[in-house]
Short mmCIF file of C-alpha atoms in Angstrom, two decimals:
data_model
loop_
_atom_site.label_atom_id
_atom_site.label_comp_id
_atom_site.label_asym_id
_atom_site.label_seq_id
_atom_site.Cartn_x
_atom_site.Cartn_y
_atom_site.Cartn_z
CA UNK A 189 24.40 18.21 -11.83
CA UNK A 190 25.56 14.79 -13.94
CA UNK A 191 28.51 16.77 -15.48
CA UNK A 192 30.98 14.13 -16.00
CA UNK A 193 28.41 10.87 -14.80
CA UNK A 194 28.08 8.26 -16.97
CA UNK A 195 24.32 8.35 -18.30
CA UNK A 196 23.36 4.94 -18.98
CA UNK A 197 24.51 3.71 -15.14
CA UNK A 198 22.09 7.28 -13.73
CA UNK A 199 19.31 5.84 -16.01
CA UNK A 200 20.23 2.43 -14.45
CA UNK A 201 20.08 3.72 -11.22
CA UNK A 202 16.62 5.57 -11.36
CA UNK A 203 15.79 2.11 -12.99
CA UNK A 204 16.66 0.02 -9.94
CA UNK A 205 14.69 2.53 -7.26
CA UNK A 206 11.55 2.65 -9.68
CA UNK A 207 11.67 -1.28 -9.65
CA UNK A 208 12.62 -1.47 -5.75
CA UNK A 209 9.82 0.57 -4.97
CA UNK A 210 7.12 -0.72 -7.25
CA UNK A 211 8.47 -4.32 -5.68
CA UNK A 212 8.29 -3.37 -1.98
CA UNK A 213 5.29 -1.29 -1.82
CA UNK A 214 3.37 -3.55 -3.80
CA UNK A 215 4.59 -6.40 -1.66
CA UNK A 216 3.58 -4.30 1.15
CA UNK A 217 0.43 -3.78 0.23
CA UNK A 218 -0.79 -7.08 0.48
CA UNK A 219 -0.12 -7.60 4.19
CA UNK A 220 -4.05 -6.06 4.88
CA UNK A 221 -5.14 -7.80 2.19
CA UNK A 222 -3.89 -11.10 1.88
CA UNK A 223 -5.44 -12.21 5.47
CA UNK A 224 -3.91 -15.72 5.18
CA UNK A 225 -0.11 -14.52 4.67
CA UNK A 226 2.05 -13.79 6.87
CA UNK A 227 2.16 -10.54 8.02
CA UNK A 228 6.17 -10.79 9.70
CA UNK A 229 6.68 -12.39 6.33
CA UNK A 230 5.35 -9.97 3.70
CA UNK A 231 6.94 -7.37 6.06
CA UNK A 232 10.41 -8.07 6.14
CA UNK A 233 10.01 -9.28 2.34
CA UNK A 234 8.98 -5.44 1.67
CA UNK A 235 11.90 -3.62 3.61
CA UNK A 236 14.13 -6.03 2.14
CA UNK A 237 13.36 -5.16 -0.97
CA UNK A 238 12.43 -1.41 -0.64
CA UNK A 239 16.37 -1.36 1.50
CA UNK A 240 17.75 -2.95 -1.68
CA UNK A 241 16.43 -0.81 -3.94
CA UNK A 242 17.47 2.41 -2.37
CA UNK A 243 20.72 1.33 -1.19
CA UNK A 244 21.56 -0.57 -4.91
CA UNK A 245 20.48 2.78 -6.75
CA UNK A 246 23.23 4.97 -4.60
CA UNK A 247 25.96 3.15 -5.48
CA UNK A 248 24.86 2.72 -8.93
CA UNK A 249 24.66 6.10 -8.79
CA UNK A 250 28.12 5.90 -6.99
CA UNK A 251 29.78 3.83 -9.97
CA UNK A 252 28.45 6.77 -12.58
CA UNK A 253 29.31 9.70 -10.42
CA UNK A 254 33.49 11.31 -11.55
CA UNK A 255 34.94 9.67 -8.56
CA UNK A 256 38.78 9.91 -7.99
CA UNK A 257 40.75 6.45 -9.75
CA UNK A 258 42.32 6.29 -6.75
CA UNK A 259 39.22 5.78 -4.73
CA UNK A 260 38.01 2.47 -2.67
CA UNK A 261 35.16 1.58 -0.76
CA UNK A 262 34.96 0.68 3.09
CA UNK A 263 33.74 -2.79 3.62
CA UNK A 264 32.05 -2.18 7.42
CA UNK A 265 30.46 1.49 6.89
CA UNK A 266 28.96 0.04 3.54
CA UNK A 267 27.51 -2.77 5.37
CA UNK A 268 26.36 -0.28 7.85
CA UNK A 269 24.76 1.92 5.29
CA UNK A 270 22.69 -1.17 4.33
CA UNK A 271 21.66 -1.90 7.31
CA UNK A 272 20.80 0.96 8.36
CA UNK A 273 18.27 1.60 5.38
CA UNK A 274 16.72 -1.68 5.93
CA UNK A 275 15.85 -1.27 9.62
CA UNK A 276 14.55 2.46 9.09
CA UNK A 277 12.46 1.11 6.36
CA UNK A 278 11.08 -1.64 8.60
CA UNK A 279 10.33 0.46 11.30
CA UNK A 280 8.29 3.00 9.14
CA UNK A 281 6.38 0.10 7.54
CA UNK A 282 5.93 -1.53 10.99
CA UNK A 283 4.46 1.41 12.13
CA UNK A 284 2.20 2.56 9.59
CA UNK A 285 0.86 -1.97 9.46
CA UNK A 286 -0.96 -1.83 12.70
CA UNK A 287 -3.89 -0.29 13.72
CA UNK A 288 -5.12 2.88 11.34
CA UNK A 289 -2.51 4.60 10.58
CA UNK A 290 -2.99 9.04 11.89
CA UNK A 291 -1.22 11.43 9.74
CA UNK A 292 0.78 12.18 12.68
CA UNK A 293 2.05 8.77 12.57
CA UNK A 294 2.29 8.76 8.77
CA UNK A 295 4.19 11.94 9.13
CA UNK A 296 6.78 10.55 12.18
CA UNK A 297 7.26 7.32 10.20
CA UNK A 298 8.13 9.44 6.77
CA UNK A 299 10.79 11.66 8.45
CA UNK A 300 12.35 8.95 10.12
CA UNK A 301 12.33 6.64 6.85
CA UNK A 302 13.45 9.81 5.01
CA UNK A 303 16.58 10.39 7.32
CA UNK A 304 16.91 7.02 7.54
CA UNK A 305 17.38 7.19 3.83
CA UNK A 306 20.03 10.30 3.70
CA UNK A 307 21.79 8.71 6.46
CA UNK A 308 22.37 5.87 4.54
CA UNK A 309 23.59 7.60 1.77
CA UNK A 310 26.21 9.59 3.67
CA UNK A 311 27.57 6.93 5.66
CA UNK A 312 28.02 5.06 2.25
CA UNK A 313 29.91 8.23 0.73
CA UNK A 314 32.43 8.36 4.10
CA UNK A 315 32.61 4.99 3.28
CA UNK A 316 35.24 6.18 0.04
CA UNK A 317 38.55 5.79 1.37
CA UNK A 318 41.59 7.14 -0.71
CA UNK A 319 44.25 10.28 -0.92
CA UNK A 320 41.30 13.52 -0.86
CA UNK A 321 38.95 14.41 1.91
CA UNK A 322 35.27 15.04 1.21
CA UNK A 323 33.35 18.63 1.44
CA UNK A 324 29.48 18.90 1.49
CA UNK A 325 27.56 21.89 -0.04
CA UNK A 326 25.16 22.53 3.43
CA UNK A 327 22.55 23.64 1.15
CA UNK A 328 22.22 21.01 -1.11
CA UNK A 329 22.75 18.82 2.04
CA UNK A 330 19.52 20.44 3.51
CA UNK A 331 17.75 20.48 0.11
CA UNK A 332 18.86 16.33 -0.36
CA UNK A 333 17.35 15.91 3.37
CA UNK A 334 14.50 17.13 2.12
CA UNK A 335 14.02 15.37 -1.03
CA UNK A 336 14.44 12.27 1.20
CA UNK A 337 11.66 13.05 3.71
CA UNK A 338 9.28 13.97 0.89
CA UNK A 339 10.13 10.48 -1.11
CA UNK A 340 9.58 8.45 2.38
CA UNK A 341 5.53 10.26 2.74
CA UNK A 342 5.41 9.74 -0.58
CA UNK A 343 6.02 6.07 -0.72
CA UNK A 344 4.30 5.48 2.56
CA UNK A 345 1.04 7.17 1.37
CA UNK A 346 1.66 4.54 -1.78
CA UNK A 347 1.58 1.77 0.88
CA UNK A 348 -1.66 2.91 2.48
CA UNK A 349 -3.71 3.36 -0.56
CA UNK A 350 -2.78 0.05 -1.64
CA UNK A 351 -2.94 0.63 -5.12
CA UNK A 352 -2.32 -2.08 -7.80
CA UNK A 353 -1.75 -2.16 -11.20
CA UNK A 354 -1.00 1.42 -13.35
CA UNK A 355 -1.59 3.40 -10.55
CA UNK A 356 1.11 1.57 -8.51
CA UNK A 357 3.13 1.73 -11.52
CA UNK A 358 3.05 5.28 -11.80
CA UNK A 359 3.38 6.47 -8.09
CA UNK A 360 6.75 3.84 -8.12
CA UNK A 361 8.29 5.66 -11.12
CA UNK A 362 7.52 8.61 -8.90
CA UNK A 363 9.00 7.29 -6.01
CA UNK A 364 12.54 6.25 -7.71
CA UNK A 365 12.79 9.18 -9.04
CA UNK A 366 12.43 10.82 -5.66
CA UNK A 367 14.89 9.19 -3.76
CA UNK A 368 17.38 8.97 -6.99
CA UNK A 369 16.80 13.06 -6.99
CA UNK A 370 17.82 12.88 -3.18
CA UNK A 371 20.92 11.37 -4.16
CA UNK A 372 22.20 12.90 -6.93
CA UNK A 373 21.34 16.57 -5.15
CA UNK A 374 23.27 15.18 -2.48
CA UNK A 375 25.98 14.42 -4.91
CA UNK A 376 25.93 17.51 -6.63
CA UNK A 377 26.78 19.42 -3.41
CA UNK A 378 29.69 16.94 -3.02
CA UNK A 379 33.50 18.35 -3.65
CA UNK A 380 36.55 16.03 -3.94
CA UNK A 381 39.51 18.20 -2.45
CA UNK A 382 43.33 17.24 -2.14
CA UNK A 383 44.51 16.02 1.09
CA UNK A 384 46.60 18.46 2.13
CA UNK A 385 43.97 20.81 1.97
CA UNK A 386 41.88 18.49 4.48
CA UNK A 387 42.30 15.00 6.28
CA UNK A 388 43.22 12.14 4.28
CA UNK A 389 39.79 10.16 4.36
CA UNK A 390 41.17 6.93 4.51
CA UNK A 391 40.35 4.50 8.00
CA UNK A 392 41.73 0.98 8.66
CA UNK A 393 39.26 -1.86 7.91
CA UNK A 394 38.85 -4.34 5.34
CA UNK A 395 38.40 -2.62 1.74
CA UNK A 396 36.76 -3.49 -1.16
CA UNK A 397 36.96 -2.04 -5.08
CA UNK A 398 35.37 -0.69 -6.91
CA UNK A 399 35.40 -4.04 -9.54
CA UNK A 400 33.98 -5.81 -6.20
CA UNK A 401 31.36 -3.79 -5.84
CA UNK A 402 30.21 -3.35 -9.35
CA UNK A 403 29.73 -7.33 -8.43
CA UNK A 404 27.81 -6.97 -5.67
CA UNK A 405 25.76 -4.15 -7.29
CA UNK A 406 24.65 -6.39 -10.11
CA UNK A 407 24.11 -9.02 -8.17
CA UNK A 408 21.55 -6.85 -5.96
CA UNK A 409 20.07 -5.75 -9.55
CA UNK A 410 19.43 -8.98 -10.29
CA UNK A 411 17.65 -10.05 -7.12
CA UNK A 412 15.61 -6.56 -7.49
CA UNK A 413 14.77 -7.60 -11.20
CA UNK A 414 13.81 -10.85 -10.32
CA UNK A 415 11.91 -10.07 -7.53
CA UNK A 416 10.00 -7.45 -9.54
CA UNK A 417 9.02 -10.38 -12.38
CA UNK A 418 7.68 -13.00 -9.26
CA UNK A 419 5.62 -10.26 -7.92
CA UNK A 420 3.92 -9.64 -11.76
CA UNK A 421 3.10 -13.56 -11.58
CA UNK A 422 -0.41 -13.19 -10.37
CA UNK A 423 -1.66 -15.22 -7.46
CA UNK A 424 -4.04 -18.10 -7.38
CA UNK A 425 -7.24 -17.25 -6.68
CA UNK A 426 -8.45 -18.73 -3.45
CA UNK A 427 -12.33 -19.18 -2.56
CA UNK A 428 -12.87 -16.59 0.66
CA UNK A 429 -13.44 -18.61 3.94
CA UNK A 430 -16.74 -15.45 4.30
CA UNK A 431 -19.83 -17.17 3.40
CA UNK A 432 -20.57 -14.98 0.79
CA UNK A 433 -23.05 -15.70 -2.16
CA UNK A 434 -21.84 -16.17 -5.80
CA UNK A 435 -23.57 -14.41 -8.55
CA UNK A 436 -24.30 -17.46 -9.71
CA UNK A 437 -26.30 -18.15 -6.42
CA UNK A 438 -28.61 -15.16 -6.21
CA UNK A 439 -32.16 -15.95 -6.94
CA UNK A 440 -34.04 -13.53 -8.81
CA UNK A 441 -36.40 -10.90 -6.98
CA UNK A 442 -40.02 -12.30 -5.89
CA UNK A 443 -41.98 -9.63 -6.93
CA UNK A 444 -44.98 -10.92 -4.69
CA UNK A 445 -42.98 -11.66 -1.73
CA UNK A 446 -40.07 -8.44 -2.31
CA UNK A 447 -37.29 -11.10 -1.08
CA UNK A 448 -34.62 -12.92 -2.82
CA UNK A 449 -34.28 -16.28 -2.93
CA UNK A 450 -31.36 -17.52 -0.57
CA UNK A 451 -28.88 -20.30 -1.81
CA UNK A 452 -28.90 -23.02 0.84
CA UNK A 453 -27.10 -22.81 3.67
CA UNK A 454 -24.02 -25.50 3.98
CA UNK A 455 -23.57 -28.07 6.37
CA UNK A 456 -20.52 -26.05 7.96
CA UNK A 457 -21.83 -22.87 7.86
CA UNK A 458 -22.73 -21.27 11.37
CA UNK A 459 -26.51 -20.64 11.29
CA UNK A 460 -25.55 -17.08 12.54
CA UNK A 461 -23.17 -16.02 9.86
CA UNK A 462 -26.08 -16.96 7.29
CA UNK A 463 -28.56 -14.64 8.25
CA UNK A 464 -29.74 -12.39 5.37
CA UNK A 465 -30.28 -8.51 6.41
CA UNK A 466 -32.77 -8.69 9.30
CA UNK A 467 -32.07 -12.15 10.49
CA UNK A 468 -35.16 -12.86 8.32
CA UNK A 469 -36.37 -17.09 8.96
CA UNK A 470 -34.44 -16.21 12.19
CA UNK A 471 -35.37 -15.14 15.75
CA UNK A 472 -35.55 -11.65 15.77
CA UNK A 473 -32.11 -10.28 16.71
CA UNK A 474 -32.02 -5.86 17.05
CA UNK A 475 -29.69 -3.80 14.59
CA UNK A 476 -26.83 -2.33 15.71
CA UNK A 477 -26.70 1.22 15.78
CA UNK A 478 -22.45 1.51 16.05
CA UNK A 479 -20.12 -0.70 14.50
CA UNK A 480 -16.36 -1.73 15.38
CA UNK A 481 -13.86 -0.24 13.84
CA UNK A 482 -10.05 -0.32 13.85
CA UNK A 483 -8.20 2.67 15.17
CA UNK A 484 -4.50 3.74 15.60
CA UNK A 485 -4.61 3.39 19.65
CA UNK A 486 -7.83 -0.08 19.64
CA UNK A 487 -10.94 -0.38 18.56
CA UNK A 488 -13.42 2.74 17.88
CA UNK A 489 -17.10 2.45 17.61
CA UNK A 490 -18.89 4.59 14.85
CA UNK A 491 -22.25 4.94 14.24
CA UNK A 492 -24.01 3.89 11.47
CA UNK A 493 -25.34 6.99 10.31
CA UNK A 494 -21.99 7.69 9.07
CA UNK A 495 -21.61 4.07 6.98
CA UNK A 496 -21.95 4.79 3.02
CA UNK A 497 -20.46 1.00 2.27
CA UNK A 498 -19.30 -1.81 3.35
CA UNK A 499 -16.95 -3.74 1.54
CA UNK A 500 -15.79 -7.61 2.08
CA UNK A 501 -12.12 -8.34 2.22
CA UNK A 502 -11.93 -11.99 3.15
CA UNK A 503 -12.75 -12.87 6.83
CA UNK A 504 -12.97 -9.19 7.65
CA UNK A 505 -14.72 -6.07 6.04
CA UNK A 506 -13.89 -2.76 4.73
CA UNK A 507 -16.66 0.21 5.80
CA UNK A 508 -16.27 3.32 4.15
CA UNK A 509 -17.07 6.32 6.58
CA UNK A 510 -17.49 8.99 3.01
CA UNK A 511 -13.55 9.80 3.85
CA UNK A 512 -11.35 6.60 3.82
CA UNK A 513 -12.25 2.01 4.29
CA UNK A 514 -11.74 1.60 7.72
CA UNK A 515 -11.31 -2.03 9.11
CA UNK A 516 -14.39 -4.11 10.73
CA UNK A 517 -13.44 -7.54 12.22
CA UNK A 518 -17.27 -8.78 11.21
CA UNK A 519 -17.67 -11.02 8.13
CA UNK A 520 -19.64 -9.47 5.49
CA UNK A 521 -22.86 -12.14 6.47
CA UNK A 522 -22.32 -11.11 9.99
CA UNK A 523 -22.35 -7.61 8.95
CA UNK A 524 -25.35 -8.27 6.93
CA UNK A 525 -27.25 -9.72 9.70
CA UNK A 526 -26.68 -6.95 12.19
CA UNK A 527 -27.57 -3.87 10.33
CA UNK A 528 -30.80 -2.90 9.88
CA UNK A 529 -32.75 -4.29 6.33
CA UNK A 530 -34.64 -0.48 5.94
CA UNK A 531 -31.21 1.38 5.80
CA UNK A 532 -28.80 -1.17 4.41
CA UNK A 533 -28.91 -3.63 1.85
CA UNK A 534 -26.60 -6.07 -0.12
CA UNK A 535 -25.84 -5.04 -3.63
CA UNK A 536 -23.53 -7.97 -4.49
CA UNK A 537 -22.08 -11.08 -3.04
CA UNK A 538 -19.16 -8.70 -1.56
CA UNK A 539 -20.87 -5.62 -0.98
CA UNK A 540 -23.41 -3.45 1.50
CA UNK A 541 -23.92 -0.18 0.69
CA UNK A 542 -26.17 2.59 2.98
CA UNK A 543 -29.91 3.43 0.76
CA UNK A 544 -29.85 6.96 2.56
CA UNK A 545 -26.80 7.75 0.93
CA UNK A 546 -27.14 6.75 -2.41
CA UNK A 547 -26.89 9.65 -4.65
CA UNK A 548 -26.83 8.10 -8.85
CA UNK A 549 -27.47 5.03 -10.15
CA UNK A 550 -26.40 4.02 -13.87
CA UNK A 551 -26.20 0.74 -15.81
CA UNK A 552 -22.50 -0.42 -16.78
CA UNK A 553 -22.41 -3.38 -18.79
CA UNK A 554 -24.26 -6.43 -17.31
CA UNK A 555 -24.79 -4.81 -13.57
CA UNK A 556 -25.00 -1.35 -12.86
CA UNK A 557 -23.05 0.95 -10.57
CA UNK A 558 -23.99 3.59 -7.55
CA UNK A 559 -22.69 6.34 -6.31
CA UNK A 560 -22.41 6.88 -2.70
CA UNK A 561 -22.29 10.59 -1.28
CA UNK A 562 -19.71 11.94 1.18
CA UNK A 563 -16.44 14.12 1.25
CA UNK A 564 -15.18 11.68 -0.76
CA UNK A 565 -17.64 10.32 -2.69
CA UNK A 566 -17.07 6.64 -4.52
CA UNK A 567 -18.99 4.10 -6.82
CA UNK A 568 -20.13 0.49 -5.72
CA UNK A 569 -20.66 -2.43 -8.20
CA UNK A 570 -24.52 -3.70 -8.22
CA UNK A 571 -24.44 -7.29 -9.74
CA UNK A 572 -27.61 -7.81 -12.34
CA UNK A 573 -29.66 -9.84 -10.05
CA UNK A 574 -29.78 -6.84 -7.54
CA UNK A 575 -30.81 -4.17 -10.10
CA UNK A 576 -34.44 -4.20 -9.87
CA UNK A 577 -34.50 -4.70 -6.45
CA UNK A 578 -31.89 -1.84 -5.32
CA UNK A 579 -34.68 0.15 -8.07
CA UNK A 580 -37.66 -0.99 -5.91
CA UNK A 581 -35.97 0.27 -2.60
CA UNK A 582 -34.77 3.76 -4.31
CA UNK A 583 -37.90 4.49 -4.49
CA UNK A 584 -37.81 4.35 -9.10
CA UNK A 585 -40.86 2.73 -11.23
CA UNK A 586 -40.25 -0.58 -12.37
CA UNK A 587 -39.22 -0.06 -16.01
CA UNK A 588 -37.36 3.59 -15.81
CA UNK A 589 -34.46 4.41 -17.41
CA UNK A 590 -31.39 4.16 -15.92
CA UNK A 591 -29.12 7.51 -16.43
CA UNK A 592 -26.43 5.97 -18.74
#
């Protein structure tokens, strides 16, 4: 398949889509949870660089592949090819941002980013203008199309798990690899033939070499490169507008009284968003027995016999149904204050978890952790202040060993 490419450009090509997708997806992860962003922003900031990064790596891939010496490239289809990729990949991403996301919409929004994706790359080979015509393999074409379709799920499945750090690292090496695979099995079912054998593929329009575009190419590498270093800088850490409590607030546990000392509530702080569980010091105020929820097509009530946590993320929370973190527009406090104290109780300044559903407990380091049952079952920090209480309301003697 990279008989006669040059092997350091292919590596630099699989190089530029790893970095363009790590770049992009991690940029577009942040537009659920960086509440005080901009949302257009952070989503045109993501297709732009997601578009670069696919469309650089094909014609990096273009500038190692045996083309004919006397071949140039078509100014206005390889404008179009860009363009294209970018609006395809800002129409997935636009469509998997709002609401929760079905797998039917996943799915719709991954075939059309993946022919979005193959189209580009076609248009962009027609774009060669010179003394052959150009023949296509149909089976690798259908096997490329696939590749494609598979690398757009992929990547959007990457952008709704919003993973950071290795794991983001990893599933973007996996992703550039993808869509470099799409191209290069596109390329290998690509024959250069004489013209007399076909139609010369040569159009009128302005034309560019390929000198020029080994200019433009690096250029686009650079922006890519740079962009990836900016998004490594790591962000100032901004105090969440959620009246939450610090661990450095939390009193320790009366054990005449069972309750925790409250810090005091500030001057700005709505009396109802500082409600511990209960509304206790408050007038009585019932639980709720559903909760709001985002959904793909509003907002969907679930009750909360199917809650296992509830997580803050800034002015909104995060409840975890024991399959996937669903959206809440409630505050953490608020949430606090409208569930009922018997079932649910706060385990740390940013998280609620469900008592009937707690299935282990350990210690881990200074706090301890719990495990919450479901089909997907996860863990939930306990900070040290809430230890022996969270032990009082399991239901374990005061003094027993936590499992390590």
């Amino acid at each position: 398949m990279f008989a006669g490419h040059d092997p350091f450009l292919v590596a630099l090509s699989v190089a530029v889509a790893i970095l363009g997708g790590y770049t992009g997806f991690g940029i577009a992860g942040r537009i659920r949870t960086a509440p005080r962003a901009n949302p257009r922003l952070l989503l045109t900031g993501a297709a732009a660089f997601l578009a670069i990064g696919i469309w650089t790596m094909h014609f990096v891939g273009m500038l190692a592949a045996p083309i004919p010496a006397d071949a140039s490239y078509l100014v206005l289809p390889t404008v179009i090819s860009f363009l294209l990729c970018a609006l395809v990949v800002g129409i997935s991403l636009f469509f998997v941002s709002i609401g929760t996301p079905s797998r039917t919409r996943v799915s719709a929004s991954a075939l059309l980013l993946g022919l979005g994706i193959a189209s580009m790359h076609y248009v962009g080979i027609h774009g060669l203008s010179g003394n052959f015509a150009i023949e296509h393999d149909y089976a690798m074409l259908v096997l490329s199309l696939a590749i494609a379709v598979a690398a757009a799920y992929g990547g959007l499945k990457i952008y709704l798990a919003r993973q950071s750090g290795l794991l983001l690292a990893l599933s973007a090496m996996a992703f550039g690899v993808a869509v470099s695979g799409m191209h290069y099995t596109a390329m290998h079912g690509m024959h250069f033939v004489p013209a007399a054998t076909g139609h010369r593929h040569e159009f009128g329009g302005l034309v560019a070499s390929p000198q020029l575009l080994s200019l433009v190419v690096a250029l686009l590498c650079f922006v890519i490169a740079a962009g990836f270093l900016l998004f490594l800088v790591p962000e100032q850490r901004q105090r969440s507008a959620t009246p939450d409590y610090d661990e450095a607030d939390i009193g320790t546990v009366d054990p005449l009284a069972g309750l925790e000392d409250r810090p005091a509530r500030r001057a700005d702080q709505p009396a109802s968003r500082a409600q511990p569980l209960g509304g206790i010091g408050q007038p009585k105020t019932m639980p709720v027995s559903r909760v709001p929820v985002s959904s793909a097509d509003g907002t969907l009530l679930i009750d909360i016999s199917e809650i296992r946590s509830i997580r803050a993320d800034a002015h909104y929370t995060l409840i975890h149904d024991g399959q996937r973190e669903r959206m809440c527009p409630w505050s953490i406090s608020e949430a606090e204050a409208r569930l009922d104290p018997a079932l649910f109780t706060r385990v740390h300044r940013s998280h609620i978890i469900a008592l009937p559903h707690v299935s282990f407990m350990r210690k881990e380091g200074d706090g301890a952790i719990v495990e919450l049952d479901g089909p997907v079952a996860h863990v939930v920090p306990v900070s040290r202040a809430k230890i022996a209480e969270l032990k009082a309301r399991l239901g374990l003697a005061r003094g027993a060993a936590m499992r390590q």
